[in-house]
Amino acid sequence: MQGYRLTPQRHLILDIVRKAGAHITPEQVYASVYKQNPAISRATIYRTLDFLCEMRLIHAMQWGDRTYYEIAGDAPHHHLICRQCNSVEQIDHATLALLIETIDKQHHFSVDMDHIALFGLCRKCRSSSGATKQPAALQSN
Amino acid sequence: MQGYRLTPQRHLILDIVRKAGAHITPEQVYASVYKQNPAISRATIYRTLDFLCEMRLIHAMQWGDRTYYEIAGDAPHHHLICRQCNSVEQIDHATLALLIETIDKQHHFSVDMDHIALFGLCRKCRSSSGATKQPAALQSN
DNA sequence: ATTACTGCAAAGGATTTGCATGTGA
DNA sequence: TCACATGCAAATCCTTTGCAGTAAT
C-alpha cells in the first residue's frame, strides 16, 4: 500500500456532496455525476462515498431506510426534521449536550452525538396537523 | 370493506414479537414462524408486520439499515445501545422529556418520542475502549 | 512501474407485488 | 358468501463484488 489517490471521480463526487445544500442520497449523487460524466458507474459512487466517509470528509446517516451523505467539517450540529412537510431545521450541539450530560450522570453511558436527526412536527405543521401518527427517527454517523 | 381478520398467521406472528425479549427482525420472526409452521411465507411475515404496525400492536424501528419490531403497549421507554458490546439499556421517558421540552421552547418543534434509541458507549466499554470512531444512531417509531 | 481505482456486469440480500387460491366472519 | 389474507414466484430496489482493464503517483 502506497497511499490514496485523488482521482477525478473522487474529486467530482466530493464536490457534489459539498455543494448539495442538504443531505444527499447515493442515487442523487449518481444523477448529478451522470450529467457531468455518464461514464462513471454507480459502483464508483458507492465505493467513493464509503471512501470519503473513511477519510472523514463526509458524514453518512440513515433516515428511515435510506442513507444520506453530507459534507463534513462544519461545526457540530443536528437536525430537526418535520415528518409532515420534511423541512429541516438545525439545532446546535449545546442543546443536546444537556441530554448527553444527563445520560452520562444517570447511566454512565456516553452517547455518540456526532450527528443526530430528530423527527417530529415543526411549528407550522403542529397547528394544522391531522395528527398522522408516524415515524420519529434519529440517526447519525 | 368488512373489517380485519384474525388469522392464525397473524396470531402467531404477534405472539412471536411479543415473546421476543428484545427487538426482532423480519428474518428472525420468519425463523421462529418456520419452526412452528414452515408453510407460512416471508411475504406474509412482511405483510403482517406492516399490518400489526398499522394496528398499533407493534412498533417498528430502523437501526442502521435493518428494521426491528417490538411489541407495543409498554410504558414509553427508550434505549441506550452500546456500539461496542451491543448491550441494550433502558432509559425512561422522563429523562428524554427534558430534551423535548427544551426543543419545544427553543424551536417550537415537537419531537416524536415514541421510541428512541441512542447509540454510544456503555460504562464497561467506555473504559476499555480503543475509541473506534463509529456510528451513533437514533431511531424510533 | 506499481498497485490503487474504475467500469461492467453479475450477484446479493431485503422487501414488495401480481395473481390465483384459500378462509375467517 | 365474498372480501380479506395467504402462498408462491417473480420482480424491485439498493448495494456489493469479482475481475480485468486503466490511470495516478
XYZ file of N, CA and C (backbone and C1' of nucleotides) in Angstrom, chain B residues 3-15 29-30 33 37-55, chain C residues 16-25, chain D residues 3-9:
224
model
N -63.794 -5.444 7.408
C -63.030 -5.398 8.652
C -61.840 -6.332 8.558
N -61.012 -6.285 9.570
C -59.798 -7.081 9.542
C -60.042 -8.460 10.112
N -59.190 -9.386 9.750
C -59.385 -10.765 10.201
C -58.267 -11.233 11.093
N -58.648 -11.992 12.068
C -57.649 -12.555 12.957
C -57.314 -13.960 12.488
N -56.267 -14.050 11.710
C -55.870 -15.347 11.166
C -54.819 -15.986 12.066
N -54.632 -17.290 11.942
C -53.609 -17.967 12.736
C -52.230 -17.369 12.485
N -51.983 -16.974 11.233
C -50.684 -16.373 10.927
C -50.458 -15.113 11.742
N -51.440 -14.271 11.769
C -51.304 -13.010 12.500
C -51.164 -13.264 13.990
N -51.904 -14.220 14.441
C -51.838 -14.624 15.837
C -50.418 -15.041 16.196
N -49.908 -15.943 15.407
C -48.576 -16.491 15.647
C -47.501 -15.416 15.608
N -47.570 -14.596 14.579
C -46.552 -13.566 14.416
C -46.597 -12.545 15.545
N -47.777 -12.152 15.926
C -47.899 -11.207 17.026
C -47.321 -11.814 18.305
N -47.615 -13.077 18.495
C -47.120 -13.780 19.671
C -45.601 -13.832 19.700
N -38.209 -13.261 12.875
C -39.609 -13.655 13.017
C -39.875 -14.844 12.112
N -39.385 -14.755 10.883
C -39.607 -15.842 9.932
C -39.031 -17.154 10.445
N -41.287 -18.470 13.088
C -42.536 -18.914 12.471
C -42.313 -20.255 11.782
N -44.532 -23.526 11.757
C -45.328 -23.744 10.557
C -44.559 -23.316 9.312
N -43.857 -24.252 8.710
C -42.995 -23.981 7.558
C -43.773 -23.500 6.343
N -45.064 -23.604 6.386
C -45.866 -23.233 5.222
C -46.048 -21.718 5.111
N -45.820 -21.042 6.200
C -46.028 -19.589 6.172
C -44.878 -18.897 5.440
N -45.242 -18.037 4.550
C -44.240 -17.422 3.680
C -43.680 -16.120 4.229
N -42.553 -15.751 3.668
C -41.938 -14.491 4.070
C -42.847 -13.317 3.728
N -43.487 -13.409 2.601
C -44.381 -12.325 2.198
C -45.395 -12.051 3.299
N -45.894 -13.113 3.875
C -46.868 -12.963 4.955
C -46.238 -12.305 6.179
N -44.999 -12.675 6.457
C -44.305 -12.043 7.582
C -44.279 -10.533 7.377
N -43.787 -10.129 6.233
C -43.658 -8.702 5.972
C -45.015 -7.997 5.981
N -45.982 -8.632 5.306
C -47.291 -8.001 5.250
C -47.937 -7.930 6.628
N -47.748 -8.959 7.400
C -48.352 -8.982 8.730
C -47.671 -7.985 9.661
N -46.360 -7.911 9.560
C -45.629 -6.952 10.375
C -46.122 -5.537 10.072
N -46.277 -5.237 8.807
C -46.819 -3.935 8.415
C -48.218 -3.739 8.997
N -48.991 -4.764 8.843
C -50.364 -4.716 9.337
C -50.428 -4.447 10.838
N -49.619 -5.180 11.572
C -49.610 -5.027 13.025
C -49.134 -3.636 13.436
N -48.278 -3.062 12.616
C -47.832 -1.695 12.885
C -48.989 -0.731 12.710
N -49.718 -0.927 11.636
C -50.858 -0.049 11.393
C -51.899 -0.189 12.497
N -52.035 -1.394 12.989
C -52.979 -1.648 14.077
C -52.436 -1.133 15.399
P -41.570 -3.765 2.259
O -41.944 -4.141 0.753
C -41.300 -3.453 -0.298
C -41.920 -3.845 -1.625
C -43.450 -3.833 -1.640
O -43.829 -3.102 -2.790
C -42.637 -5.914 -2.421
P -45.330 -2.814 -3.149
O -45.675 -3.926 -4.230
C -44.761 -4.164 -5.280
C -45.337 -5.164 -6.261
C -46.855 -5.204 -6.329
O -47.218 -5.226 -7.701
C -46.008 -7.366 -5.851
P -48.704 -5.099 -8.167
O -48.922 -6.468 -8.958
C -47.938 -6.944 -9.893
C -48.422 -8.224 -10.531
C -49.926 -8.289 -10.770
O -50.150 -9.087 -11.932
C -49.319 -9.902 -9.115
P -51.619 -9.288 -12.513
O -51.945 -10.755 -11.969
C -50.979 -11.794 -12.108
C -51.479 -13.058 -11.423
C -53.004 -13.202 -11.431
O -53.322 -14.556 -11.679
C -52.208 -13.393 -9.242
P -54.780 -14.920 -12.321
O -55.028 -16.338 -11.660
C -53.966 -17.297 -11.627
C -54.077 -18.112 -10.352
C -55.475 -18.698 -10.103
O -55.332 -20.060 -9.716
C -54.764 -17.456 -8.220
P -56.584 -20.923 -9.301
O -56.419 -20.963 -7.728
C -55.184 -21.410 -7.164
C -55.290 -21.339 -5.656
C -56.531 -22.030 -5.082
O -56.100 -22.894 -4.046
C -56.325 -19.840 -4.221
P -57.095 -23.771 -3.233
O -57.117 -22.990 -1.842
C -55.883 -22.712 -1.168
C -56.183 -21.896 0.080
C -57.273 -22.486 0.983
O -56.835 -22.310 2.329
C -57.840 -20.280 0.403
P -57.609 -22.956 3.514
O -58.368 -21.695 4.122
C -57.611 -20.601 4.629
C -58.560 -19.627 5.308
C -59.684 -20.297 6.091
O -60.008 -19.463 7.198
C -60.615 -18.896 4.517
P -59.738 -19.917 8.649
O -60.232 -18.626 9.440
C -59.412 -17.487 9.505
C -60.278 -16.246 9.490
C -61.299 -16.166 10.621
O -61.383 -14.806 11.027
C -62.443 -16.165 8.531
P -62.170 -14.453 12.332
O -63.534 -13.882 11.734
C -63.521 -12.601 11.120
C -64.921 -12.247 10.669
C -65.980 -12.473 11.743
O -66.813 -11.327 11.865
C -66.587 -13.597 9.732
P -67.215 -8.819 -2.238
O -66.222 -7.960 -1.332
C -66.633 -7.635 -0.006
C -65.478 -7.854 0.963
C -64.176 -7.173 0.563
O -63.530 -6.745 1.763
C -63.815 -9.505 0.693
P -62.242 -5.883 1.752
O -61.276 -6.763 2.666
C -61.764 -7.269 3.884
C -60.886 -8.435 4.308
C -59.390 -8.101 4.312
O -58.857 -8.674 5.502
C -59.764 -10.029 3.028
P -57.391 -8.404 5.957
O -56.745 -9.829 6.118
C -57.038 -10.807 5.184
C -56.324 -12.098 5.509
C -54.803 -11.957 5.577
O -54.277 -13.027 6.364
C -55.478 -12.990 3.536
P -52.691 -13.240 6.434
O -52.478 -14.313 5.278
C -53.055 -15.606 5.432
C -52.639 -16.479 4.268
C -51.123 -16.596 4.089
O -50.760 -17.961 4.227
C -52.229 -16.101 2.023
P -49.214 -18.379 4.327
O -48.934 -18.875 2.847
C -49.767 -19.853 2.283
C -49.295 -20.178 0.871
C -47.772 -20.269 0.723
O -47.499 -21.413 -0.074
C -48.649 -18.614 -0.766
P -46.023 -21.982 -0.217
O -45.641 -21.528 -1.687
C -46.569 -21.778 -2.754
C -46.191 -20.942 -3.960
C -44.678 -20.814 -4.181
O -44.349 -21.469 -5.395
C -45.810 -18.723 -4.471
P -42.796 -21.673 -5.774
O -42.675 -20.590 -6.930
C -43.840 -20.232 -7.668
C -43.536 -18.991 -8.459
C -42.065 -18.861 -8.836
O -41.976 -18.352 -10.155
C -42.709 -16.983 -7.567
